[in-house]
C-alpha cells in the first residue's frame, strides 16, 4: 500500500520510491497517471494492472494468485493513500483472508494534511470521505457530523463545496468552527479557518481545485448546575431508581463528573439505596 503525493511530487517517501522500483507489478487506478508518476520518479514501469472501484472485486483473485506465487505487488491510487476514499480496502481484506502479508508505505493523505492544518482538535476525528449526494443517507451523515464530539473530515468537489457548507450550517449552526483546505501541497494551497457561515460567504463566488472540509466537534453541553443535578436525582429517586443507577443516569445527561454527581446524591433520599462510592 504505497502512498503517493497529493500535489507536491517531493512528498513521495524514499521507501515509496524504492518499493515502486523493485516490485513485480503495480496495481493502480489509472495506468496513464501512474505511468506519469513513475516516469517523473525515473522508474522504469513494471507491468501496471488497472484496479479501480469497479474492478477491485474481480481483480482480487488474480492478484492474490500472483502474490501467493511470490510476486510483490504495490497498490497505489491516483493520489494520496490508497484505500482512503479510494480503491484498496476490499483488496487488502481479501489478501488478509488469504494470509498474504500487507504492508503500508505511509505518506500523503489529504485528510490528515487538512486536519493538522485546520487548527481544529486532532485528538479524536472521523474521516467521512465524500458525503452521500442526497436523500436520507446524506441527512444522516450531516446530522452525525453535527452531533459528534469529534472533528469531521469531508472530501468534496469544488463545485459542490458551497452547497455542502450551507447544509452543514443548517445542521451544525452558523458558528461551528470549520476549515476549507484547498489545493494542499500545491502552488495555490490555502486553508481558510472560520465559522461555517463565514465560509459560505467567503466562497459565495465558488472555488477551484481540490477541497477538504474540516468541521470542528459539537460543543459540549453547558455544565449543569448543582441544583439541576439534584432535581434530576430527586426525580430518579421518585421514579424508584436505585442511587447508583440514578447517579449513572445523571452523569450521562448532565455531563458532570461521577464524583460531583455522587456528592450531590448524598443529600437525596433513595428508597432503593445501594450506596457505594464511585
Ligand atoms: N486517497 C486520497 C487521500 O489519501 O488523500 C483521497 C482520494 S479522494 C478520491 C480525492 C479527494 O481528496 C479530492 O476530491 C479532495 O477532496 C481530496 N484531495 C486530494 N488531494 C487534495 C489536495 N491536494 N488538496 C485538498 N484536497 C485534496
PDB file of C-alpha atoms and ligand atoms in Angstrom:
ATOM      1  CA  UNK A   1       0.000   0.000   0.000  1.00  0.00           C
ATOM      2  CA  UNK A   2       2.135   2.859  -1.272  1.00  0.00           C
ATOM      3  CA  UNK A   3       1.031   6.433  -0.632  1.00  0.00           C
ATOM      4  CA  UNK A   4       1.778   8.855  -3.447  1.00  0.00           C
ATOM      5  CA  UNK A   5       1.789  12.684  -3.476  1.00  0.00           C
ATOM      6  CA  UNK A   6      -1.429  14.736  -3.394  1.00  0.00           C
ATOM      7  CA  UNK A   7       0.192  17.514  -5.398  1.00  0.00           C
ATOM      8  CA  UNK A   8       3.782  18.129  -4.477  1.00  0.00           C
ATOM      9  CA  UNK A   9       5.947  15.416  -6.039  1.00  0.00           C
ATOM     10  CA  UNK A  10       8.548  15.796  -3.278  1.00  0.00           C
ATOM     11  CA  UNK A  11       6.078  14.187  -0.888  1.00  0.00           C
ATOM     12  CA  UNK A  12       6.714  10.642  -2.085  1.00  0.00           C
ATOM     13  CA  UNK A  13       8.795   8.861   0.555  1.00  0.00           C
ATOM     14  CA  UNK A  14      12.204   7.371  -0.180  1.00  0.00           C
ATOM     15  CA  UNK A  15      10.810   3.992   0.799  1.00  0.00           C
ATOM     16  CA  UNK A  16       7.876   4.567  -1.562  1.00  0.00           C
ATOM     17  CA  UNK A  17      10.293   5.176  -4.443  1.00  0.00           C
ATOM     18  CA  UNK A  18      12.340   2.095  -3.503  1.00  0.00           C
ATOM     19  CA  UNK A  19       9.273  -0.123  -3.329  1.00  0.00           C
ATOM     20  CA  UNK A  20       7.805   1.118  -6.621  1.00  0.00           C
ATOM     21  CA  UNK A  21      11.214   0.446  -8.177  1.00  0.00           C
ATOM     22  CA  UNK A  22      11.518  -3.184  -7.059  1.00  0.00           C
ATOM     23  CA  UNK A  23       8.002  -4.629  -7.212  1.00  0.00           C
ATOM     24  CA  UNK A  24       6.961  -7.075  -9.914  1.00  0.00           C
ATOM     25  CA  UNK A  25       3.760  -5.178 -10.700  1.00  0.00           C
ATOM     26  CA  UNK A  26       1.889  -2.066  -9.650  1.00  0.00           C
ATOM     27  CA  UNK A  27      -1.884  -2.154  -9.257  1.00  0.00           C
ATOM     28  CA  UNK A  28      -3.235   1.327  -9.883  1.00  0.00           C
ATOM     29  CA  UNK A  29      -6.438   3.225 -10.570  1.00  0.00           C
ATOM     30  CA  UNK A  30      -5.278   4.829 -13.785  1.00  0.00           C
ATOM     31  CA  UNK A  31      -2.345   3.391 -15.734  1.00  0.00           C
ATOM     32  CA  UNK A  32      -1.623   6.675 -17.551  1.00  0.00           C
ATOM     33  CA  UNK A  33      -1.477   8.658 -14.355  1.00  0.00           C
ATOM     34  CA  UNK A  34       0.690   6.143 -12.527  1.00  0.00           C
ATOM     35  CA  UNK A  35       2.874   5.791 -15.639  1.00  0.00           C
ATOM     36  CA  UNK A  36       3.454   9.557 -15.479  1.00  0.00           C
ATOM     37  CA  UNK A  37       4.346   9.379 -11.771  1.00  0.00           C
ATOM     38  CA  UNK A  38       6.831   6.578 -12.426  1.00  0.00           C
ATOM     39  CA  UNK A  39       8.466   8.487 -15.251  1.00  0.00           C
ATOM     40  CA  UNK A  40       8.773  11.591 -13.019  1.00  0.00           C
ATOM     41  CA  UNK A  41      10.451   9.384 -10.403  1.00  0.00           C
ATOM     42  CA  UNK A  42      12.755   7.875 -13.022  1.00  0.00           C
ATOM     43  CA  UNK A  43      11.351   4.376 -12.504  1.00  0.00           C
ATOM     44  CA  UNK A  44      11.038   2.045 -15.472  1.00  0.00           C
ATOM     45  CA  UNK A  45       7.416   0.960 -15.207  1.00  0.00           C
ATOM     46  CA  UNK A  46       6.860  -2.693 -14.360  1.00  0.00           C
ATOM     47  CA  UNK A  47       3.570  -4.087 -15.584  1.00  0.00           C
ATOM     48  CA  UNK A  48       0.756  -1.806 -14.496  1.00  0.00           C
ATOM     49  CA  UNK A  49      -2.507  -3.520 -13.582  1.00  0.00           C
ATOM     50  CA  UNK A  50      -5.632  -1.406 -13.573  1.00  0.00           C
ATOM     51  CA  UNK A  51      -7.674  -1.814 -10.371  1.00  0.00           C
ATOM     52  CA  UNK A  52     -10.412   0.743  -9.948  1.00  0.00           C
ATOM     53  CA  UNK A  53     -13.517   0.899  -7.778  1.00  0.00           C
ATOM     54  CA  UNK A  54     -15.458  -1.209 -10.326  1.00  0.00           C
ATOM     55  CA  UNK A  55     -12.828  -3.878 -10.948  1.00  0.00           C
ATOM     56  CA  UNK A  56     -11.375  -4.229  -7.434  1.00  0.00           C
ATOM     57  CA  UNK A  57     -13.537  -7.244  -6.528  1.00  0.00           C
ATOM     58  CA  UNK A  58     -12.874  -9.072  -9.801  1.00  0.00           C
ATOM     59  CA  UNK A  59      -9.127  -8.419  -9.803  1.00  0.00           C
ATOM     60  CA  UNK A  60      -8.579  -9.639  -6.258  1.00  0.00           C
ATOM     61  CA  UNK A  61      -8.420 -13.327  -7.231  1.00  0.00           C
ATOM     62  CA  UNK A  62      -5.820 -12.744  -9.978  1.00  0.00           C
ATOM     63  CA  UNK A  63      -3.680 -10.524  -7.765  1.00  0.00           C
ATOM     64  CA  UNK A  64      -3.848 -12.943  -4.850  1.00  0.00           C
ATOM     65  CA  UNK A  65      -2.792 -15.808  -7.115  1.00  0.00           C
ATOM     66  CA  UNK A  66       0.287 -13.850  -8.168  1.00  0.00           C
ATOM     67  CA  UNK A  67       1.066 -12.741  -4.622  1.00  0.00           C
ATOM     68  CA  UNK A  68       0.722 -16.297  -3.353  1.00  0.00           C
ATOM     69  CA  UNK A  69       3.173 -17.398  -6.071  1.00  0.00           C
ATOM     70  CA  UNK A  70       5.727 -14.950  -4.672  1.00  0.00           C
ATOM     71  CA  UNK A  71       5.207 -11.798  -6.750  1.00  0.00           C
ATOM     72  CA  UNK A  72       5.485  -8.486  -4.966  1.00  0.00           C
ATOM     73  CA  UNK A  73       2.714  -6.113  -5.975  1.00  0.00           C
ATOM     74  CA  UNK A  74       2.361  -2.490  -4.963  1.00  0.00           C
ATOM     75  CA  UNK A  75      -1.036  -0.833  -4.802  1.00  0.00           C
ATOM     76  CA  UNK A  76      -1.262   2.904  -5.451  1.00  0.00           C
ATOM     77  CA  UNK A  77      -4.204   5.202  -6.047  1.00  0.00           C
ATOM     78  CA  UNK A  78      -4.283   8.311  -8.212  1.00  0.00           C
ATOM     79  CA  UNK A  79      -3.109  10.421  -5.297  1.00  0.00           C
ATOM     80  CA  UNK A  80      -2.597  10.080  -1.572  1.00  0.00           C
ATOM     81  CA  UNK A  81      -3.088   6.942   0.451  1.00  0.00           C
ATOM     82  CA  UNK A  82      -4.805   4.013  -1.264  1.00  0.00           C
ATOM     83  CA  UNK A  83      -7.968   2.663   0.397  1.00  0.00           C
ATOM     84  CA  UNK A  84      -8.844   6.080   1.877  1.00  0.00           C
ATOM     85  CA  UNK A  85     -11.841   7.097  -0.278  1.00  0.00           C
ATOM     86  CA  UNK A  86     -10.016   5.182  -2.988  1.00  0.00           C
ATOM     87  CA  UNK A  87      -9.934   1.529  -4.050  1.00  0.00           C
ATOM     88  CA  UNK A  88      -7.897  -0.834  -1.888  1.00  0.00           C
ATOM     89  CA  UNK A  89      -9.807  -1.802   1.250  1.00  0.00           C
ATOM     90  CA  UNK A  90     -11.548  -4.814  -0.322  1.00  0.00           C
ATOM     91  CA  UNK A  91      -8.297  -5.984  -1.862  1.00  0.00           C
ATOM     92  CA  UNK A  92      -6.472  -5.726   1.473  1.00  0.00           C
ATOM     93  CA  UNK A  93      -9.249  -7.606   3.188  1.00  0.00           C
ATOM     94  CA  UNK A  94      -9.048 -10.382   0.565  1.00  0.00           C
ATOM     95  CA  UNK A  95      -5.244 -10.516   0.976  1.00  0.00           C
ATOM     96  CA  UNK A  96      -5.539 -10.727   4.751  1.00  0.00           C
ATOM     97  CA  UNK A  97      -8.063 -13.554   4.396  1.00  0.00           C
ATOM     98  CA  UNK A  98      -5.660 -15.345   2.055  1.00  0.00           C
ATOM     99  CA  UNK A  99      -2.794 -14.993   4.543  1.00  0.00           C
ATOM    100  CA  UNK A 100      -0.849 -12.585   2.321  1.00  0.00           C
ATOM    101  CA  UNK A 101       1.385 -10.043   4.023  1.00  0.00           C
ATOM    102  CA  UNK A 102       0.173  -6.473   3.540  1.00  0.00           C
ATOM    103  CA  UNK A 103       2.490  -3.581   4.316  1.00  0.00           C
ATOM    104  CA  UNK A 104       1.766   0.153   4.295  1.00  0.00           C
ATOM    105  CA  UNK A 105       4.346   2.573   2.965  1.00  0.00           C
ATOM    106  CA  UNK A 106       2.795   5.669   4.548  1.00  0.00           C
ATOM    107  CA  UNK A 107       2.778   9.117   3.047  1.00  0.00           C
ATOM    108  CA  UNK A 108       0.497  11.921   1.948  1.00  0.00           C
ATOM    109  CA  UNK A 109      -3.209  11.865   2.643  1.00  0.00           C
ATOM    110  CA  UNK A 110      -5.419  14.892   2.058  1.00  0.00           C
ATOM    111  CA  UNK A 111      -7.495  14.018   5.132  1.00  0.00           C
ATOM    112  CA  UNK A 112      -4.601  14.200   7.580  1.00  0.00           C
ATOM    113  CA  UNK A 113      -2.962  17.195   5.877  1.00  0.00           C
ATOM    114  CA  UNK A 114      -6.274  19.096   6.119  1.00  0.00           C
ATOM    115  CA  UNK A 115      -6.869  18.012   9.718  1.00  0.00           C
ATOM    116  CA  UNK A 116      -3.482  19.036  11.063  1.00  0.00           C
ATOM    117  CA  UNK A 117      -3.522  22.410   9.312  1.00  0.00           C
ATOM    118  CA  UNK A 118      -7.136  23.211  10.250  1.00  0.00           C
ATOM    119  CA  UNK A 119      -6.422  24.403  13.773  1.00  0.00           C
ATOM    120  CA  UNK A 120      -9.291  22.201  14.986  1.00  0.00           C
ATOM    121  CA  UNK A 121      -8.949  19.491  17.652  1.00  0.00           C
ATOM    122  CA  UNK A 122      -6.973  16.478  16.466  1.00  0.00           C
ATOM    123  CA  UNK A 123      -7.407  14.181  19.469  1.00  0.00           C
ATOM    124  CA  UNK A 124     -10.452  12.443  18.019  1.00  0.00           C
ATOM    125  CA  UNK A 125     -11.532  12.656  14.400  1.00  0.00           C
ATOM    126  CA  UNK A 126     -13.574  10.851  11.756  1.00  0.00           C
ATOM    127  CA  UNK A 127     -12.937  10.722   8.019  1.00  0.00           C
ATOM    128  CA  UNK A 128     -16.255  10.695   6.132  1.00  0.00           C
ATOM    129  CA  UNK A 129     -14.766  10.694   2.638  1.00  0.00           C
ATOM    130  CA  UNK A 130     -17.337  12.061   0.169  1.00  0.00           C
ATOM    131  CA  UNK A 131     -20.766  12.523   1.754  1.00  0.00           C
ATOM    132  CA  UNK A 132     -23.707  10.779   0.080  1.00  0.00           C
ATOM    133  CA  UNK A 133     -25.022  13.136  -2.599  1.00  0.00           C
ATOM    134  CA  UNK A 134     -28.634  13.291  -1.461  1.00  0.00           C
ATOM    135  CA  UNK A 135     -31.510  11.749   0.411  1.00  0.00           C
ATOM    136  CA  UNK A 136     -31.702  10.331   3.906  1.00  0.00           C
ATOM    137  CA  UNK A 137     -28.154   8.925   3.767  1.00  0.00           C
ATOM    138  CA  UNK A 138     -26.811  12.439   3.291  1.00  0.00           C
ATOM    139  CA  UNK A 139     -29.035  13.872   6.010  1.00  0.00           C
ATOM    140  CA  UNK A 140     -27.969  11.135   8.418  1.00  0.00           C
ATOM    141  CA  UNK A 141     -24.278  11.778   7.737  1.00  0.00           C
ATOM    142  CA  UNK A 142     -24.766  15.537   8.201  1.00  0.00           C
ATOM    143  CA  UNK A 143     -26.589  15.010  11.495  1.00  0.00           C
ATOM    144  CA  UNK A 144     -23.876  12.675  12.698  1.00  0.00           C
ATOM    145  CA  UNK A 145     -21.249  15.327  11.940  1.00  0.00           C
ATOM    146  CA  UNK A 146     -23.374  17.904  13.771  1.00  0.00           C
ATOM    147  CA  UNK A 147     -23.805  15.829  16.910  1.00  0.00           C
ATOM    148  CA  UNK A 148     -20.437  14.088  17.372  1.00  0.00           C
ATOM    149  CA  UNK A 149     -17.893  15.427  19.800  1.00  0.00           C
ATOM    150  CA  UNK A 150     -15.065  14.902  17.350  1.00  0.00           C
ATOM    151  CA  UNK A 151     -13.579  16.640  14.335  1.00  0.00           C
ATOM    152  CA  UNK A 152     -15.064  15.530  10.997  1.00  0.00           C
ATOM    153  CA  UNK A 153     -13.197  15.437   7.692  1.00  0.00           C
ATOM    154  CA  UNK A 154     -15.133  15.541   4.422  1.00  0.00           C
ATOM    155  CA  UNK A 155     -13.807  15.294   0.874  1.00  0.00           C
ATOM    156  CA  UNK A 156     -15.725  17.441  -1.568  1.00  0.00           C
ATOM    157  CA  UNK A 157     -15.611  18.500  -5.202  1.00  0.00           C
ATOM    158  CA  UNK A 158     -15.058  22.251  -5.678  1.00  0.00           C
ATOM    159  CA  UNK A 159     -18.422  22.825  -7.339  1.00  0.00           C
ATOM    160  CA  UNK A 160     -20.352  21.169  -4.503  1.00  0.00           C
ATOM    161  CA  UNK A 161     -18.372  22.675  -1.639  1.00  0.00           C
ATOM    162  CA  UNK A 162     -20.579  25.713  -1.095  1.00  0.00           C
ATOM    163  CA  UNK A 163     -23.776  23.641  -1.094  1.00  0.00           C
ATOM    164  CA  UNK A 164     -22.239  21.273   1.452  1.00  0.00           C
ATOM    165  CA  UNK A 165     -21.155  24.199   3.631  1.00  0.00           C
ATOM    166  CA  UNK A 166     -24.747  25.511   3.519  1.00  0.00           C
ATOM    167  CA  UNK A 167     -26.067  22.070   4.517  1.00  0.00           C
ATOM    168  CA  UNK A 168     -23.528  21.967   7.348  1.00  0.00           C
ATOM    169  CA  UNK A 169     -24.731  25.372   8.591  1.00  0.00           C
ATOM    170  CA  UNK A 170     -28.284  24.038   8.693  1.00  0.00           C
ATOM    171  CA  UNK A 171     -27.337  21.075  10.925  1.00  0.00           C
ATOM    172  CA  UNK A 172     -24.368  22.433  12.917  1.00  0.00           C
ATOM    173  CA  UNK A 173     -25.484  26.056  13.197  1.00  0.00           C
ATOM    174  CA  UNK A 174     -23.663  29.079  11.764  1.00  0.00           C
ATOM    175  CA  UNK A 175     -20.972  29.366  14.434  1.00  0.00           C
ATOM    176  CA  UNK A 176     -19.417  25.918  14.327  1.00  0.00           C
ATOM    177  CA  UNK A 177     -15.690  26.252  13.669  1.00  0.00           C
ATOM    178  CA  UNK A 178     -14.523  24.720  10.436  1.00  0.00           C
ATOM    179  CA  UNK A 179     -11.884  24.956   7.752  1.00  0.00           C
ATOM    180  CA  UNK A 180     -11.738  24.624   3.992  1.00  0.00           C
ATOM    181  CA  UNK A 181      -8.379  23.234   2.905  1.00  0.00           C
ATOM    182  CA  UNK A 182      -7.789  23.696  -0.794  1.00  0.00           C
ATOM    183  CA  UNK A 183      -5.026  22.592  -3.142  1.00  0.00           C
ATOM    184  CA  UNK A 184      -2.904  21.231  -0.303  1.00  0.00           C
ATOM    185  CA  UNK A 185       0.814  20.922  -1.061  1.00  0.00           C
ATOM    186  CA  UNK A 186       0.281  22.750  -4.384  1.00  0.00           C
ATOM    187  CA  UNK A 187       1.153  26.242  -5.608  1.00  0.00           C
ATOM    188  CA  UNK A 188      -2.212  27.770  -4.650  1.00  0.00           C
ATOM    189  CA  UNK A 189      -2.533  25.978  -1.330  1.00  0.00           C
ATOM    190  CA  UNK A 190      -4.957  27.716   1.008  1.00  0.00           C
ATOM    191  CA  UNK A 191      -6.545  26.855   4.357  1.00  0.00           C
ATOM    192  CA  UNK A 192      -9.446  29.121   5.335  1.00  0.00           C
ATOM    193  CA  UNK A 193     -10.389  28.734   9.003  1.00  0.00           C
ATOM    194  CA  UNK A 194     -13.664  30.325  10.104  1.00  0.00           C
ATOM    195  CA  UNK A 195     -17.157  29.639  11.434  1.00  0.00           C
ATOM    196  CA  UNK A 196     -19.242  27.772   8.847  1.00  0.00           C
ATOM    197  CA  UNK A 197     -21.405  30.763   7.973  1.00  0.00           C
ATOM    198  CA  UNK A 198     -18.334  32.838   7.147  1.00  0.00           C
ATOM    199  CA  UNK A 199     -17.004  30.081   4.925  1.00  0.00           C
ATOM    200  CA  UNK A 200     -20.310  30.141   2.999  1.00  0.00           C
ATOM    201  CA  UNK A 201     -19.884  33.893   2.454  1.00  0.00           C
ATOM    202  CA  UNK A 202     -16.209  33.579   1.657  1.00  0.00           C
ATOM    203  CA  UNK A 203     -16.896  31.070  -1.133  1.00  0.00           C
ATOM    204  CA  UNK A 204     -20.035  32.780  -2.450  1.00  0.00           C
ATOM    205  CA  UNK A 205     -18.392  33.025  -5.873  1.00  0.00           C
ATOM    206  CA  UNK A 206     -17.441  29.333  -5.902  1.00  0.00           C
ATOM    207  CA  UNK A 207     -13.962  27.889  -5.685  1.00  0.00           C
ATOM    208  CA  UNK A 208     -11.495  25.867  -7.699  1.00  0.00           C
ATOM    209  CA  UNK A 209      -9.145  22.998  -7.044  1.00  0.00           C
ATOM    210  CA  UNK A 210      -9.237  20.044  -4.692  1.00  0.00           C
ATOM    211  CA  UNK A 211     -11.026  20.591  -1.408  1.00  0.00           C
ATOM    212  CA  UNK A 212     -11.309  19.080   2.052  1.00  0.00           C
ATOM    213  CA  UNK A 213     -13.837  20.453   4.549  1.00  0.00           C
ATOM    214  CA  UNK A 214     -12.945  20.014   8.221  1.00  0.00           C
ATOM    215  CA  UNK A 215     -15.698  20.557  10.796  1.00  0.00           C
ATOM    216  CA  UNK A 216     -14.969  21.054  14.476  1.00  0.00           C
ATOM    217  CA  UNK A 217     -16.625  18.951  17.197  1.00  0.00           C
ATOM    218  CA  UNK A 218     -20.094  19.643  18.549  1.00  0.00           C
ATOM    219  CA  UNK A 219     -19.763  21.981  21.529  1.00  0.00           C
ATOM    220  CA  UNK A 220     -20.004  20.257  24.910  1.00  0.00           C
ATOM    221  CA  UNK A 221     -23.368  20.935  26.573  1.00  0.00           C
ATOM    222  CA  UNK A 222     -23.139  23.707  29.165  1.00  0.00           C
ATOM    223  CA  UNK A 223     -22.285  22.244  32.566  1.00  0.00           C
ATOM    224  CA  UNK A 224     -25.391  21.667  34.664  1.00  0.00           C
ATOM    225  CA  UNK A 225     -25.688  23.490  37.999  1.00  0.00           C
ATOM    226  CA  UNK A 226     -25.770  21.601  41.344  1.00  0.00           C
ATOM    227  CA  UNK A 227     -29.487  22.418  41.628  1.00  0.00           C
ATOM    228  CA  UNK A 228     -30.217  20.959  38.177  1.00  0.00           C
ATOM    229  CA  UNK A 229     -28.304  17.790  39.031  1.00  0.00           C
ATOM    230  CA  UNK A 230     -30.168  17.479  42.341  1.00  0.00           C
ATOM    231  CA  UNK A 231     -33.566  17.883  40.624  1.00  0.00           C
ATOM    232  CA  UNK A 232     -32.607  15.126  38.211  1.00  0.00           C
ATOM    233  CA  UNK A 233     -31.574  12.835  41.091  1.00  0.00           C
ATOM    234  CA  UNK A 234     -34.738  13.578  43.097  1.00  0.00           C
ATOM    235  CA  UNK A 235     -36.865  12.744  40.055  1.00  0.00           C
ATOM    236  CA  UNK A 236     -34.973   9.484  39.565  1.00  0.00           C
ATOM    237  CA  UNK A 237     -35.416   8.612  43.248  1.00  0.00           C
ATOM    238  CA  UNK A 238     -39.142   9.333  42.996  1.00  0.00           C
ATOM    239  CA  UNK A 239     -39.316   7.061  39.963  1.00  0.00           C
ATOM    240  CA  UNK A 240     -37.894   4.226  42.102  1.00  0.00           C
ATOM    241  CA  UNK A 241     -34.396   4.176  40.646  1.00  0.00           C
ATOM    242  CA  UNK A 242     -31.545   2.985  42.815  1.00  0.00           C
ATOM    243  CA  UNK A 243     -28.961   5.521  43.945  1.00  0.00           C
ATOM    244  CA  UNK A 244     -26.280   4.013  41.718  1.00  0.00           C
ATOM    245  CA  UNK A 245     -28.459   3.937  38.577  1.00  0.00           C
ATOM    246  CA  UNK A 246     -29.648   7.492  39.248  1.00  0.00           C
ATOM    247  CA  UNK A 247     -26.055   8.707  39.567  1.00  0.00           C
ATOM    248  CA  UNK A 248     -25.091   6.961  36.319  1.00  0.00           C
ATOM    249  CA  UNK A 249     -28.116   8.439  34.522  1.00  0.00           C
ATOM    250  CA  UNK A 250     -27.377  11.955  35.804  1.00  0.00           C
ATOM    251  CA  UNK A 251     -23.725  11.686  34.744  1.00  0.00           C
ATOM    252  CA  UNK A 252     -24.923  10.719  31.279  1.00  0.00           C
ATOM    253  CA  UNK A 253     -27.496  13.508  30.907  1.00  0.00           C
ATOM    254  CA  UNK A 254     -25.633  16.376  32.627  1.00  0.00           C
ATOM    255  CA  UNK A 255     -22.072  15.613  31.553  1.00  0.00           C
ATOM    256  CA  UNK A 256     -20.948  16.273  35.152  1.00  0.00           C
ATOM    257  CA  UNK A 257     -18.274  14.058  36.714  1.00  0.00           C
ATOM    258  CA  UNK A 258     -19.383  10.966  38.629  1.00  0.00           C
ATOM    259  CA  UNK A 259     -17.653  12.247  41.784  1.00  0.00           C
ATOM    260  CA  UNK A 260     -19.638  15.502  41.675  1.00  0.00           C
ATOM    261  CA  UNK A 261     -22.981  13.793  40.982  1.00  0.00           C
ATOM    262  CA  UNK A 262     -22.318  11.256  43.727  1.00  0.00           C
ATOM    263  CA  UNK A 263     -21.572  14.023  46.265  1.00  0.00           C
ATOM    264  CA  UNK A 264     -24.835  15.773  45.386  1.00  0.00           C
ATOM    265  CA  UNK A 265     -26.698  12.454  45.576  1.00  0.00           C
ATOM    266  CA  UNK A 266     -25.605  12.041  49.230  1.00  0.00           C
ATOM    267  CA  UNK A 267     -28.215  14.661  50.159  1.00  0.00           C
ATOM    268  CA  UNK A 268     -31.000  12.832  48.296  1.00  0.00           C
ATOM    269  CA  UNK A 269     -33.182  10.111  49.863  1.00  0.00           C
ATOM    270  CA  UNK A 270     -33.384   6.887  47.873  1.00  0.00           C
ATOM    271  CA  UNK A 271     -35.785   4.141  48.912  1.00  0.00           C
ATOM    272  CA  UNK A 272     -33.637   1.774  46.866  1.00  0.00           C
ATOM    273  CA  UNK A 273     -30.285   2.641  48.435  1.00  0.00           C
ATOM    274  CA  UNK A 274     -27.329   0.778  47.027  1.00  0.00           C
ATOM    275  CA  UNK A 275     -24.973   3.481  48.328  1.00  0.00           C
ATOM    276  CA  UNK A 276     -21.375   2.951  47.257  1.00  0.00           C
ATOM    277  CA  UNK A 277     -18.656   5.415  46.388  1.00  0.00           C
ATOM    278  CA  UNK A 278     -17.925   5.831  42.673  1.00  0.00           C
TER     279      UNK A 278
HETATM  280  N1  LIG B   1      -6.826   8.640  -1.038  1.00  0.00           N
HETATM  281  C1  LIG B   1      -6.729  10.072  -1.118  1.00  0.00           C
HETATM  282  C2  LIG B   1      -6.003  10.594   0.121  1.00  0.00           C
HETATM  283  O1  LIG B   1      -5.455   9.802   0.882  1.00  0.00           O
HETATM  284  O2  LIG B   1      -5.960  11.792   0.301  1.00  0.00           O
HETATM  285  C3  LIG B   1      -8.064  10.713  -1.318  1.00  0.00           C
HETATM  286  C4  LIG B   1      -8.733  10.323  -2.583  1.00  0.00           C
HETATM  287  S1  LIG B   1     -10.279  11.070  -2.887  1.00  0.00           S
HETATM  288  C5  LIG B   1     -10.780  10.162  -4.321  1.00  0.00           C
HETATM  289  C6  LIG B   1      -9.862  12.597  -3.636  1.00  0.00           C
HETATM  290  C7  LIG B   1     -10.270  13.781  -2.776  1.00  0.00           C
HETATM  291  O3  LIG B   1      -9.248  14.063  -1.828  1.00  0.00           O
HETATM  292  C8  LIG B   1     -10.419  15.078  -3.542  1.00  0.00           C
HETATM  293  O4  LIG B   1     -11.697  15.162  -4.163  1.00  0.00           O
HETATM  294  C9  LIG B   1     -10.277  16.092  -2.460  1.00  0.00           C
HETATM  295  O5  LIG B   1     -11.457  16.180  -1.697  1.00  0.00           O
HETATM  296  C10 LIG B   1      -9.180  15.444  -1.625  1.00  0.00           C
HETATM  297  N2  LIG B   1      -7.842  15.897  -2.065  1.00  0.00           N
HETATM  298  C11 LIG B   1      -6.946  15.218  -2.782  1.00  0.00           C
HETATM  299  N3  LIG B   1      -5.856  15.967  -2.983  1.00  0.00           N
HETATM  300  C12 LIG B   1      -6.062  17.145  -2.368  1.00  0.00           C
HETATM  301  C13 LIG B   1      -5.315  18.335  -2.216  1.00  0.00           C
HETATM  302  N4  LIG B   1      -4.102  18.471  -2.760  1.00  0.00           N
HETATM  303  N5  LIG B   1      -5.855  19.367  -1.514  1.00  0.00           N
HETATM  304  C14 LIG B   1      -7.088  19.241  -0.965  1.00  0.00           C
HETATM  305  N6  LIG B   1      -7.843  18.140  -1.086  1.00  0.00           N
HETATM  306  C15 LIG B   1      -7.347  17.115  -1.775  1.00  0.00           C
END
